[in-house]
PDB file of C-alpha atoms (C1' of nucleotides) in Angstrom:
ATOM      1  CA  UNK A 128     -13.063  99.796 -86.695  1.00  0.00           C
ATOM      2  CA  UNK A 129     -16.035  98.656 -88.922  1.00  0.00           C
ATOM      3  CA  UNK A 130     -19.317 100.204 -88.968  1.00  0.00           C
ATOM      4  CA  UNK A 131     -22.633  99.052 -90.284  1.00  0.00           C
ATOM      5  CA  UNK A 132     -26.590  98.732 -90.048  1.00  0.00           C
ATOM      6  CA  UNK A 133     -29.370  96.125 -89.727  1.00  0.00           C
ATOM      7  CA  UNK A 134     -32.505  97.242 -90.946  1.00  0.00           C
ATOM      8  CA  UNK A 135     -35.370  96.576 -88.606  1.00  0.00           C
ATOM      9  CA  UNK A 136     -37.776  95.433 -91.555  1.00  0.00           C
ATOM     10  CA  UNK A 137     -35.478  92.652 -91.834  1.00  0.00           C
ATOM     11  CA  UNK A 138     -36.303  90.832 -88.092  1.00  0.00           C
ATOM     12  CA  UNK A 139     -39.738  89.270 -88.419  1.00  0.00           C
ATOM     13  CA  UNK A 140     -41.768  90.595 -85.327  1.00  0.00           C
ATOM     14  CA  UNK A 141     -39.643  93.953 -85.506  1.00  0.00           C
ATOM     15  CA  UNK A 142     -36.734  94.464 -82.626  1.00  0.00           C
ATOM     16  CA  UNK A 143     -36.895  96.674 -79.391  1.00  0.00           C
ATOM     17  CA  UNK A 144     -33.249  96.908 -78.513  1.00  0.00           C
ATOM     18  CA  UNK A 145     -33.564  98.650 -74.965  1.00  0.00           C
ATOM     19  CA  UNK A 146     -36.363  95.933 -73.723  1.00  0.00           C
ATOM     20  CA  UNK A 147     -33.981  93.030 -75.039  1.00  0.00           C
ATOM     21  CA  UNK A 148     -30.835  94.061 -73.556  1.00  0.00           C
ATOM     22  CA  UNK A 149     -32.392  96.089 -70.013  1.00  0.00           C
ATOM     23  CA  UNK A 150     -34.936  93.599 -68.769  1.00  0.00           C
ATOM     24  CA  UNK A 151     -32.828  91.613 -66.839  1.00  0.00           C
ATOM     25  CA  UNK A 152     -32.087  88.594 -69.080  1.00  0.00           C
ATOM     26  CA  UNK A 153     -28.517  89.598 -69.625  1.00  0.00           C
ATOM     27  CA  UNK A 154     -25.823  90.883 -67.434  1.00  0.00           C
ATOM     28  CA  UNK A 155     -23.027  90.909 -70.455  1.00  0.00           C
ATOM     29  CA  UNK A 156     -23.660  94.426 -71.964  1.00  0.00           C
ATOM     30  CA  UNK A 157     -23.110  97.963 -70.931  1.00  0.00           C
ATOM     31  CA  UNK A 158     -24.608 101.169 -71.828  1.00  0.00           C
ATOM     32  CA  UNK A 159     -21.687 103.702 -73.071  1.00  0.00           C
ATOM     33  CA  UNK A 160     -22.963 106.450 -71.300  1.00  0.00           C
ATOM     34  CA  UNK A 161     -22.373 104.226 -67.976  1.00  0.00           C
ATOM     35  CA  UNK A 162     -26.136 103.729 -66.923  1.00  0.00           C
ATOM     36  CA  UNK A 163     -27.572 100.756 -66.982  1.00  0.00           C
ATOM     37  CA  UNK A 164     -30.820  98.566 -65.864  1.00  0.00           C
ATOM     38  CA  UNK A 165     -32.669 101.447 -64.600  1.00  0.00           C
ATOM     39  CA  UNK A 166     -36.321 100.759 -63.995  1.00  0.00           C
ATOM     40  CA  UNK A 167     -37.943 103.001 -66.004  1.00  0.00           C
ATOM     41  CA  UNK A 168     -38.127 102.368 -69.827  1.00  0.00           C
ATOM     42  CA  UNK A 169     -34.436 102.641 -71.493  1.00  0.00           C
ATOM     43  CA  UNK A 170     -34.331 105.974 -73.650  1.00  0.00           C
ATOM     44  CA  UNK A 171     -33.671 105.214 -77.579  1.00  0.00           C
ATOM     45  CA  UNK A 172     -30.715 105.780 -79.578  1.00  0.00           C
ATOM     46  CA  UNK A 173     -28.282 104.544 -76.482  1.00  0.00           C
ATOM     47  CA  UNK A 174     -25.230 102.587 -77.631  1.00  0.00           C
ATOM     48  CA  UNK A 175     -24.933  99.522 -75.830  1.00  0.00           C
ATOM     49  CA  UNK A 176     -21.652  97.608 -75.963  1.00  0.00           C
ATOM     50  CA  UNK A 177     -19.795  94.252 -75.075  1.00  0.00           C
ATOM     51  CA  UNK A 178     -16.453  92.188 -75.790  1.00  0.00           C
ATOM     52  CA  UNK A 179     -17.038  88.545 -77.326  1.00  0.00           C
ATOM     53  CA  UNK A 180     -14.160  86.567 -78.022  1.00  0.00           C
ATOM     54  CA  UNK A 181     -11.804  89.643 -77.707  1.00  0.00           C
ATOM     55  CA  UNK A 182     -13.765  91.674 -80.482  1.00  0.00           C
ATOM     56  CA  UNK A 183     -15.232  94.945 -79.369  1.00  0.00           C
ATOM     57  CA  UNK A 184     -19.231  95.201 -80.451  1.00  0.00           C
ATOM     58  CA  UNK A 185     -21.346  98.177 -80.179  1.00  0.00           C
ATOM     59  CA  UNK A 186     -24.712  98.856 -81.026  1.00  0.00           C
ATOM     60  CA  UNK A 187     -27.840 101.060 -80.911  1.00  0.00           C
ATOM     61  CA  UNK A 188     -31.289 101.313 -82.368  1.00  0.00           C
ATOM     62  CA  UNK A 189     -32.614 104.565 -84.069  1.00  0.00           C
ATOM     63  CA  UNK A 190     -34.558 105.332 -87.027  1.00  0.00           C
ATOM     64  CA  UNK A 191     -35.555 101.936 -88.273  1.00  0.00           C
ATOM     65  CA  UNK A 192     -32.375 100.239 -87.798  1.00  0.00           C
ATOM     66  CA  UNK A 193     -29.687  98.766 -85.846  1.00  0.00           C
ATOM     67  CA  UNK A 194     -26.423 100.765 -86.060  1.00  0.00           C
ATOM     68  CA  UNK A 195     -23.331  98.774 -85.238  1.00  0.00           C
ATOM     69  CA  UNK A 196     -19.570  99.316 -84.378  1.00  0.00           C
ATOM     70  CA  UNK A 197     -17.248  96.664 -84.082  1.00  0.00           C
ATOM     71  CA  UNK A 198     -13.307  95.754 -84.312  1.00  0.00           C
ATOM     72  CA  UNK A 199     -14.949  92.954 -86.835  1.00  0.00           C
ATOM     73  CA  UNK A 200     -18.205  92.345 -89.129  1.00  0.00           C
ATOM     74  CA  UNK A 201     -20.342  92.094 -85.969  1.00  0.00           C
ATOM     75  CA  UNK A 202     -23.512  90.943 -88.176  1.00  0.00           C
ATOM     76  CA  UNK A 203     -22.895  87.201 -87.405  1.00  0.00           C
ATOM     77  CA  UNK A 204     -22.248  88.018 -83.926  1.00  0.00           C
ATOM     78  CA  UNK A 205     -25.103  90.029 -83.506  1.00  0.00           C
ATOM     79  CA  UNK A 206     -27.319  87.418 -84.997  1.00  0.00           C
ATOM     80  CA  UNK A 207     -26.386  84.980 -82.700  1.00  0.00           C
ATOM     81  CA  UNK A 208     -26.376  87.325 -79.253  1.00  0.00           C
ATOM     82  CA  UNK A 209     -29.595  89.124 -79.997  1.00  0.00           C
ATOM     83  CA  UNK A 210     -31.483  85.878 -81.883  1.00  0.00           C
ATOM     84  CA  UNK A 211     -32.189  88.074 -84.864  1.00  0.00           C
ATOM     85  CA  UNK A 212     -33.533  85.257 -86.613  1.00  0.00           C
ATOM     86  CA  UNK A 213     -36.278  84.349 -84.291  1.00  0.00           C
ATOM     87  CA  UNK A 214     -39.625  85.256 -85.751  1.00  0.00           C
ATOM     88  CA  UNK A 215     -41.459  86.842 -82.814  1.00  0.00           C
ATOM     89  CA  UNK A 216     -44.802  86.865 -84.345  1.00  0.00           C
ATOM     90  CA  UNK A 217     -44.763  83.059 -85.177  1.00  0.00           C
ATOM     91  CA  UNK A 218     -43.573  82.494 -81.673  1.00  0.00           C
ATOM     92  CA  UNK A 219     -46.240  84.469 -79.863  1.00  0.00           C
ATOM     93  CA  UNK A 220     -48.389  82.427 -81.683  1.00  0.00           C
ATOM     94  CA  UNK A 221     -47.510  79.187 -79.415  1.00  0.00           C
ATOM     95  CA  UNK A 222     -48.217  81.057 -76.387  1.00  0.00           C
ATOM     96  CA  UNK A 223     -51.395  80.480 -74.651  1.00  0.00           C
ATOM     97  CA  UNK A 224     -54.432  82.987 -74.955  1.00  0.00           C
ATOM     98  CA  UNK A 225     -54.211  84.349 -71.301  1.00  0.00           C
ATOM     99  CA  UNK A 226     -54.606  87.697 -70.575  1.00  0.00           C
ATOM    100  CA  UNK A 227     -51.420  88.081 -69.094  1.00  0.00           C
ATOM    101  CA  UNK A 228     -49.280  86.500 -71.600  1.00  0.00           C
ATOM    102  CA  UNK A 229     -51.035  88.400 -74.506  1.00  0.00           C
ATOM    103  CA  UNK A 230     -50.614  92.045 -72.508  1.00  0.00           C
ATOM    104  CA  UNK A 231     -47.212  90.859 -71.788  1.00  0.00           C
ATOM    105  CA  UNK A 232     -46.157  90.296 -75.460  1.00  0.00           C
ATOM    106  CA  UNK A 233     -48.073  93.735 -76.599  1.00  0.00           C
ATOM    107  CA  UNK A 234     -46.492  95.676 -74.057  1.00  0.00           C
ATOM    108  CA  UNK A 235     -42.906  94.579 -74.895  1.00  0.00           C
ATOM    109  CA  UNK A 236     -43.297  94.038 -78.206  1.00  0.00           C
ATOM    110  CA  UNK A 237     -39.942  93.537 -79.930  1.00  0.00           C
ATOM    111  CA  UNK A 238     -37.937  92.188 -77.014  1.00  0.00           C
ATOM    112  CA  UNK A 239     -35.902  89.119 -77.826  1.00  0.00           C
ATOM    113  CA  UNK A 240     -34.542  86.850 -75.853  1.00  0.00           C
ATOM    114  CA  UNK A 241     -30.453  87.154 -75.639  1.00  0.00           C
ATOM    115  CA  UNK A 242     -28.158  84.160 -76.379  1.00  0.00           C
ATOM    116  CA  UNK A 243     -24.913  85.193 -73.687  1.00  0.00           C
ATOM    117  CA  UNK A 244     -21.836  83.663 -74.256  1.00  0.00           C
ATOM    118  CA  UNK A 245     -22.199  80.679 -71.811  1.00  0.00           C
ATOM    119  CA  UNK A 246     -19.329  81.434 -69.072  1.00  0.00           C
ATOM    120  CA  UNK A 247     -20.400  84.830 -68.244  1.00  0.00           C
ATOM    121  CA  UNK A 248     -23.727  83.914 -68.556  1.00  0.00           C
ATOM    122  CA  UNK A 249     -23.215  81.207 -65.716  1.00  0.00           C
ATOM    123  CA  UNK A 250     -20.994  83.632 -63.699  1.00  0.00           C
ATOM    124  CA  UNK A 251     -24.154  86.177 -63.808  1.00  0.00           C
ATOM    125  CA  UNK A 252     -26.846  84.149 -62.652  1.00  0.00           C
ATOM    126  CA  UNK A 253     -24.716  82.554 -60.005  1.00  0.00           C
ATOM    127  CA  UNK A 254     -24.461  85.888 -58.828  1.00  0.00           C
ATOM    128  CA  UNK A 255     -28.030  86.670 -59.508  1.00  0.00           C
ATOM    129  CA  UNK A 256     -29.137  84.904 -56.146  1.00  0.00           C
ATOM    130  CA  UNK A 257     -31.332  86.655 -53.977  1.00  0.00           C
ATOM    131  CA  UNK A 258     -29.867  89.830 -55.667  1.00  0.00           C
ATOM    132  CA  UNK A 259     -31.885  92.786 -57.409  1.00  0.00           C
ATOM    133  CA  UNK A 260     -31.079  92.994 -60.811  1.00  0.00           C
ATOM    134  CA  UNK A 261     -29.136  96.584 -61.215  1.00  0.00           C
ATOM    135  CA  UNK A 262     -26.746  94.880 -58.363  1.00  0.00           C
ATOM    136  CA  UNK A 263     -26.550  91.990 -60.405  1.00  0.00           C
ATOM    137  CA  UNK A 264     -25.139  94.035 -63.291  1.00  0.00           C
ATOM    138  CA  UNK A 265     -22.907  95.709 -61.081  1.00  0.00           C
ATOM    139  CA  UNK A 266     -21.001  92.806 -59.972  1.00  0.00           C
ATOM    140  CA  UNK A 267     -20.289  91.949 -63.599  1.00  0.00           C
ATOM    141  CA  UNK A 268     -19.060  94.932 -64.422  1.00  0.00           C
ATOM    142  CA  UNK A 269     -16.690  95.179 -61.288  1.00  0.00           C
ATOM    143  CA  UNK A 270     -15.426  91.689 -62.197  1.00  0.00           C
ATOM    144  CA  UNK A 271     -14.799  92.733 -65.818  1.00  0.00           C
ATOM    145  CA  UNK A 272     -13.344  95.782 -64.960  1.00  0.00           C
ATOM    146  CA  UNK A 273     -10.944  94.166 -61.910  1.00  0.00           C
ATOM    147  CA  UNK A 274     -10.238  90.976 -63.737  1.00  0.00           C
ATOM    148  CA  UNK A 275     -11.051  91.098 -67.220  1.00  0.00           C
ATOM    149  CA  UNK A 276      -8.657  91.320 -70.303  1.00  0.00           C
ATOM    150  CA  UNK A 277      -8.297  94.822 -71.408  1.00  0.00           C
ATOM    151  CA  UNK A 278      -9.376  96.098 -74.997  1.00  0.00           C
ATOM    152  CA  UNK A 279      -8.347  99.710 -76.281  1.00  0.00           C
ATOM    153  CA  UNK A 280     -11.098 101.242 -78.813  1.00  0.00           C
ATOM    154  CA  UNK A 281     -10.724 104.614 -80.106  1.00  0.00           C
ATOM    155  CA  UNK A 282      -8.151 105.471 -77.125  1.00  0.00           C
ATOM    156  CA  UNK A 283     -11.093 104.153 -74.352  1.00  0.00           C
ATOM    157  CA  UNK A 284     -10.156 101.084 -72.044  1.00  0.00           C
ATOM    158  CA  UNK A 285     -12.996  98.380 -72.523  1.00  0.00           C
ATOM    159  CA  UNK A 286     -12.704  95.166 -70.289  1.00  0.00           C
ATOM    160  CA  UNK A 287     -13.647  91.913 -71.849  1.00  0.00           C
ATOM    161  CA  UNK A 288     -15.043  88.987 -69.149  1.00  0.00           C
ATOM    162  CA  UNK A 289     -12.313  87.242 -67.069  1.00  0.00           C
ATOM    163  CA  UNK A 290     -11.818  83.414 -68.321  1.00  0.00           C
ATOM    164  CA  UNK A 291     -12.222  80.754 -66.089  1.00  0.00           C
ATOM    165  CA  UNK A 292      -8.907  80.165 -65.604  1.00  0.00           C
ATOM    166  CA  UNK A 293      -8.392  84.032 -64.492  1.00  0.00           C
ATOM    167  CA  UNK A 294     -11.411  83.909 -61.904  1.00  0.00           C
ATOM    168  CA  UNK A 295     -10.647  80.631 -60.720  1.00  0.00           C
ATOM    169  CA  UNK A 296      -7.240  82.149 -59.622  1.00  0.00           C
ATOM    170  CA  UNK A 297      -8.819  85.032 -57.917  1.00  0.00           C
ATOM    171  CA  UNK A 298      -9.025  84.587 -53.777  1.00  0.00           C
ATOM    172  CA  UNK A 299     -12.497  84.811 -52.223  1.00  0.00           C
ATOM    173  CA  UNK A 300     -11.493  87.421 -50.357  1.00  0.00           C
ATOM    174  CA  UNK A 301     -10.717  89.472 -53.642  1.00  0.00           C
ATOM    175  CA  UNK A 302     -14.233  88.520 -55.017  1.00  0.00           C
ATOM    176  CA  UNK A 303     -15.799  89.788 -51.462  1.00  0.00           C
ATOM    177  CA  UNK A 304     -14.337  93.186 -51.938  1.00  0.00           C
ATOM    178  CA  UNK A 305     -16.156  93.446 -55.177  1.00  0.00           C
ATOM    179  CA  UNK A 306     -19.239  92.943 -53.037  1.00  0.00           C
ATOM    180  CA  UNK A 307     -20.329  89.454 -54.148  1.00  0.00           C
ATOM    181  CA  UNK A 308     -21.360  88.570 -50.711  1.00  0.00           C
ATOM    182  CA  UNK A 309     -21.815  84.731 -50.096  1.00  0.00           C
ATOM    183  CA  UNK A 310     -21.667  83.689 -54.263  1.00  0.00           C
ATOM    184  CA  UNK A 311     -17.825  84.517 -53.920  1.00  0.00           C
ATOM    185  CA  UNK A 312     -16.856  80.900 -53.004  1.00  0.00           C
ATOM    186  CA  UNK A 313     -19.695  79.552 -55.958  1.00  0.00           C
ATOM    187  CA  UNK A 314     -17.884  82.127 -58.761  1.00  0.00           C
ATOM    188  CA  UNK A 315     -14.629  80.792 -57.703  1.00  0.00           C
ATOM    189  CA  UNK A 316     -15.577  77.561 -57.259  1.00  0.00           C
ATOM    190  CA  UNK A 317     -17.292  77.272 -60.821  1.00  0.00           C
ATOM    191  CA  UNK A 318     -14.543  78.880 -62.372  1.00  0.00           C
ATOM    192  CA  UNK A 319     -12.208  76.007 -61.345  1.00  0.00           C
ATOM    193  CA  UNK A 320     -14.454  73.452 -62.420  1.00  0.00           C
ATOM    194  CA  UNK A 321     -14.792  74.800 -65.783  1.00  0.00           C
ATOM    195  CA  UNK A 322     -11.041  75.438 -66.018  1.00  0.00           C
ATOM    196  CA  UNK A 323     -10.454  72.027 -64.983  1.00  0.00           C
ATOM    197  CA  UNK A 324     -12.598  70.784 -68.241  1.00  0.00           C
ATOM    198  CA  UNK A 325     -16.418  70.537 -67.193  1.00  0.00           C
ATOM    199  CA  UNK A 326     -17.736  72.479 -69.825  1.00  0.00           C
ATOM    200  CA  UNK A 327     -21.136  74.079 -69.379  1.00  0.00           C
ATOM    201  CA  UNK A 328     -21.815  74.146 -73.189  1.00  0.00           C
ATOM    202  CA  UNK A 329     -21.917  70.569 -73.646  1.00  0.00           C
ATOM    203  CA  UNK A 330     -25.147  70.976 -71.719  1.00  0.00           C
ATOM    204  CA  UNK A 331     -26.011  72.518 -75.382  1.00  0.00           C
ATOM    205  CA  UNK A 332     -25.799  69.003 -77.068  1.00  0.00           C
ATOM    206  CA  UNK A 333     -28.134  67.209 -74.376  1.00  0.00           C
ATOM    207  CA  UNK A 334     -31.917  66.860 -74.183  1.00  0.00           C
ATOM    208  CA  UNK A 335     -33.294  69.200 -71.934  1.00  0.00           C
ATOM    209  CA  UNK A 336     -33.731  67.497 -68.464  1.00  0.00           C
ATOM    210  CA  UNK A 337     -30.079  65.907 -68.915  1.00  0.00           C
ATOM    211  CA  UNK A 338     -28.802  69.591 -70.147  1.00  0.00           C
ATOM    212  CA  UNK A 339     -30.272  70.583 -66.476  1.00  0.00           C
ATOM    213  CA  UNK A 340     -28.660  68.094 -64.383  1.00  0.00           C
ATOM    214  CA  UNK A 341     -25.290  69.397 -66.492  1.00  0.00           C
ATOM    215  CA  UNK A 342     -25.066  72.667 -65.209  1.00  0.00           C
ATOM    216  CA  UNK A 343     -26.508  71.795 -61.773  1.00  0.00           C
ATOM    217  CA  UNK A 344     -22.930  70.183 -61.108  1.00  0.00           C
ATOM    218  CA  UNK A 345     -21.368  73.474 -60.680  1.00  0.00           C
ATOM    219  CA  UNK A 346     -20.845  75.068 -57.335  1.00  0.00           C
ATOM    220  CA  UNK A 347     -24.045  77.415 -56.521  1.00  0.00           C
ATOM    221  CA  UNK A 348     -26.261  76.409 -59.449  1.00  0.00           C
ATOM    222  CA  UNK A 349     -29.399  75.045 -58.524  1.00  0.00           C
ATOM    223  CA  UNK A 350     -32.468  74.247 -60.802  1.00  0.00           C
ATOM    224  CA  UNK A 351     -33.497  77.817 -61.379  1.00  0.00           C
ATOM    225  CA  UNK A 352     -29.887  79.134 -62.073  1.00  0.00           C
ATOM    226  CA  UNK A 353     -29.733  75.956 -64.393  1.00  0.00           C
ATOM    227  CA  UNK A 354     -32.813  77.134 -66.211  1.00  0.00           C
ATOM    228  CA  UNK A 355     -31.331  80.857 -66.705  1.00  0.00           C
ATOM    229  CA  UNK A 356     -28.338  79.677 -68.200  1.00  0.00           C
ATOM    230  CA  UNK A 357     -30.253  77.352 -70.510  1.00  0.00           C
ATOM    231  CA  UNK A 358     -32.959  79.722 -71.792  1.00  0.00           C
ATOM    232  CA  UNK A 359     -30.365  82.832 -71.508  1.00  0.00           C
ATOM    233  CA  UNK A 360     -27.392  81.579 -72.769  1.00  0.00           C
ATOM    234  CA  UNK A 361     -27.809  77.914 -74.744  1.00  0.00           C
ATOM    235  CA  UNK A 362     -30.848  78.452 -76.687  1.00  0.00           C
ATOM    236  CA  UNK A 363     -33.359  76.453 -74.608  1.00  0.00           C
ATOM    237  CA  UNK A 364     -36.408  78.288 -75.233  1.00  0.00           C
ATOM    238  CA  UNK A 365     -38.650  75.750 -73.096  1.00  0.00           C
ATOM    239  CA  UNK A 366     -36.712  76.498 -69.941  1.00  0.00           C
ATOM    240  CA  UNK A 367     -38.867  78.549 -67.349  1.00  0.00           C
ATOM    241  CA  UNK A 368     -36.866  79.734 -64.529  1.00  0.00           C
ATOM    242  CA  UNK A 369     -39.033  79.485 -61.374  1.00  0.00           C
ATOM    243  CA  UNK A 370     -38.136  82.779 -59.882  1.00  0.00           C
ATOM    244  CA  UNK A 371     -40.406  84.753 -57.003  1.00  0.00           C
ATOM    245  CA  UNK A 372     -41.774  86.506 -60.017  1.00  0.00           C
ATOM    246  CA  UNK A 373     -42.996  83.770 -62.048  1.00  0.00           C
ATOM    247  CA  UNK A 374     -44.289  81.918 -59.027  1.00  0.00           C
ATOM    248  CA  UNK A 375     -46.351  84.747 -58.041  1.00  0.00           C
ATOM    249  CA  UNK A 376     -47.520  84.969 -61.623  1.00  0.00           C
ATOM    250  CA  UNK A 377     -48.413  80.986 -61.235  1.00  0.00           C
ATOM    251  CA  UNK A 378     -50.190  81.667 -58.031  1.00  0.00           C
ATOM    252  CA  UNK A 379     -52.329  84.443 -59.867  1.00  0.00           C
ATOM    253  CA  UNK A 380     -52.948  83.192 -63.096  1.00  0.00           C
ATOM    254  CA  UNK A 381     -52.025  79.629 -63.466  1.00  0.00           C
ATOM    255  CA  UNK A 382     -52.841  78.148 -59.779  1.00  0.00           C
ATOM    256  CA  UNK A 383     -53.553  74.700 -61.551  1.00  0.00           C
ATOM    257  CA  UNK A 384     -49.615  74.350 -62.182  1.00  0.00           C
ATOM    258  CA  UNK A 385     -48.678  74.958 -58.658  1.00  0.00           C
ATOM    259  CA  UNK A 386     -47.313  71.409 -57.878  1.00  0.00           C
ATOM    260  CA  UNK A 387     -44.944  71.437 -55.021  1.00  0.00           C
ATOM    261  CA  UNK A 388     -41.579  70.940 -56.114  1.00  0.00           C
ATOM    262  CA  UNK A 389     -39.812  72.971 -58.623  1.00  0.00           C
ATOM    263  CA  UNK A 390     -39.432  69.900 -61.114  1.00  0.00           C
ATOM    264  CA  UNK A 391     -43.320  69.098 -61.494  1.00  0.00           C
ATOM    265  CA  UNK A 392     -44.346  72.973 -61.425  1.00  0.00           C
ATOM    266  CA  UNK A 393     -41.405  73.668 -63.900  1.00  0.00           C
ATOM    267  CA  UNK A 394     -43.190  70.636 -66.212  1.00  0.00           C
ATOM    268  CA  UNK A 395     -46.785  72.101 -65.790  1.00  0.00           C
ATOM    269  CA  UNK A 396     -45.858  75.460 -66.276  1.00  0.00           C
ATOM    270  CA  UNK A 397     -43.749  74.609 -69.542  1.00  0.00           C
ATOM    271  CA  UNK A 398     -46.828  72.811 -70.827  1.00  0.00           C
ATOM    272  CA  UNK A 399     -49.295  75.820 -69.949  1.00  0.00           C
ATOM    273  CA  UNK A 400     -47.089  78.085 -71.725  1.00  0.00           C
ATOM    274  CA  UNK A 401     -47.330  76.609 -74.769  1.00  0.00           C
ATOM    275  CA  UNK A 402     -44.093  74.055 -74.488  1.00  0.00           C
ATOM    276  CA  UNK A 403     -41.087  74.872 -77.124  1.00  0.00           C
ATOM    277  CA  UNK A 404     -40.994  78.919 -76.663  1.00  0.00           C
ATOM    278  CA  UNK A 405     -42.500  78.191 -72.919  1.00  0.00           C
ATOM    279  CA  UNK A 406     -39.362  80.764 -72.044  1.00  0.00           C
ATOM    280  CA  UNK A 407     -39.736  83.223 -74.086  1.00  0.00           C
ATOM    281  CA  UNK A 408     -43.414  83.955 -72.719  1.00  0.00           C
ATOM    282  CA  UNK A 409     -41.931  83.559 -69.236  1.00  0.00           C
ATOM    283  CA  UNK A 410     -39.723  86.457 -70.028  1.00  0.00           C
ATOM    284  CA  UNK A 411     -42.540  88.654 -71.332  1.00  0.00           C
ATOM    285  CA  UNK A 412     -44.483  88.233 -68.119  1.00  0.00           C
ATOM    286  CA  UNK A 413     -41.229  88.524 -66.140  1.00  0.00           C
ATOM    287  CA  UNK A 414     -40.650  91.647 -67.239  1.00  0.00           C
ATOM    288  CA  UNK A 415     -44.241  92.849 -67.573  1.00  0.00           C
ATOM    289  CA  UNK A 416     -44.835  92.139 -63.854  1.00  0.00           C
ATOM    290  CA  UNK A 417     -41.576  93.698 -62.594  1.00  0.00           C
ATOM    291  CA  UNK A 418     -42.116  96.938 -64.238  1.00  0.00           C
ATOM    292  CA  UNK A 419     -45.498  97.292 -62.763  1.00  0.00           C
ATOM    293  CA  UNK A 420     -44.865  96.128 -59.076  1.00  0.00           C
TER     294      UNK A 420
ATOM    295  C1'  DC B  53     -35.148  99.765 -37.685  1.00  0.00           C
ATOM    296  C1'  DG B  54     -37.127  95.456 -40.283  1.00  0.00           C
ATOM    297  C1'  DC B  55     -37.916  93.420 -44.839  1.00  0.00           C
ATOM    298  C1'  DC B  56     -36.560  91.165 -48.924  1.00  0.00           C
ATOM    299  C1'  DA B  57     -34.210  90.905 -53.192  1.00  0.00           C
ATOM    300  C1'  DG B  58     -34.466  86.688 -60.940  1.00  0.00           C
ATOM    301  C1'  DG B  59     -31.898  80.678 -54.561  1.00  0.00           C
ATOM    302  C1'  DC B  60     -28.459  77.814 -53.259  1.00  0.00           C
ATOM    303  C1'  DT B  61     -25.781  74.696 -50.149  1.00  0.00           C
ATOM    304  C1'  DA B  62     -25.317  71.670 -46.296  1.00  0.00           C
ATOM    305  C1'  DG B  63     -27.223  69.446 -42.638  1.00  0.00           C
ATOM    306  C1'  DC B  64     -31.158  68.089 -40.332  1.00  0.00           C
ATOM    307  C1'  DG B  65     -35.142  64.266 -39.830  1.00  0.00           C
TER     308       DG B  65
ATOM    309  C1'  DC C 218     -36.683  62.380 -50.229  1.00  0.00           C
ATOM    310  C1'  DG C 219     -38.602  67.048 -47.989  1.00  0.00           C
ATOM    311  C1'  DC C 220     -37.852  70.751 -44.726  1.00  0.00           C
ATOM    312  C1'  DT C 221     -35.254  75.081 -43.263  1.00  0.00           C
ATOM    313  C1'  DA C 222     -31.127  77.912 -41.266  1.00  0.00           C
ATOM    314  C1'  DG C 223     -27.817  80.825 -42.949  1.00  0.00           C
ATOM    315  C1'  DC C 224     -25.891  83.552 -45.902  1.00  0.00           C
ATOM    316  C1'  DA C 225     -24.087  89.040 -47.775  1.00  0.00           C
ATOM    317  C1'  DT C 226     -25.297  93.437 -49.164  1.00  0.00           C
ATOM    318  C1'  DG C 227     -28.042  97.556 -50.107  1.00  0.00           C
ATOM    319  C1'  DG C 228     -32.386  99.776 -50.574  1.00  0.00           C
ATOM    320  C1'  DC C 229     -36.630 101.058 -49.158  1.00  0.00           C
TER     321       DC C 229
END
DNA sequence: CGCCAGGCTAGCG
DNA sequence: CGCTAGCATGGC
């Protein structure tokens, strides 16, 4: 097992690991203590762990640094997954000066977007429809524990996320037994599409509108889920998923952006939130409103 | 008990 | 195109 630290002072705009991983944007990490996605503020010094490309990665934040343990050098992996190269203050300069956005940024200072591995990201947001955050997380945990590849780390069994082929071979009934509900056939069909060669990562090479259309080919993926995958998995920081929370924020704070259709409202709010990093602003506002509800 | 949750699909007009 | 019923499940 390798280990190391990354000083927070090296990260422009700071870092808050708990907000980053428990704000409902990533379902690819688990707390080592078992608990996760509580409504209250996550405690400090908690270990979070995941499996990426067969490698175990664990990270926690304390005393001004990120401390990590891994079966490999986790620094480049963490840089990518936690977007450690983002300059948060420079990004915030692109935000509009509206009180909601500014208050949200101040309240959750150090929260970064994630860049989840695209397949688990895709499946997790297909599972997210009409569902609360803790239950989405529970579904991803059960998928990994039931069908994912096992890894032994310090005598403990850790499961990675199942491959598209594995998931496509699972019956709908087995998925329903994990309480995926009506999302079960969507998950199975999408896994089969990926297995058969439709690559969600290919969206990353396309311009934003085409990238979203590419993802909407997957069963169970509409415009909102596509925007989530673009934002939280493929680095499209301009994407603004129009969920119930952000729609409420639009109605209250940006009524001029309410244009009727998803496409038009999406374009208006992306412009209103500063363009290139509108999705970053959205993530702060989403978390801010959800925590205050 | 009813209502709603980071919506989507299918099937209508 | 736009509109909507139906969809599983759990927590309040």
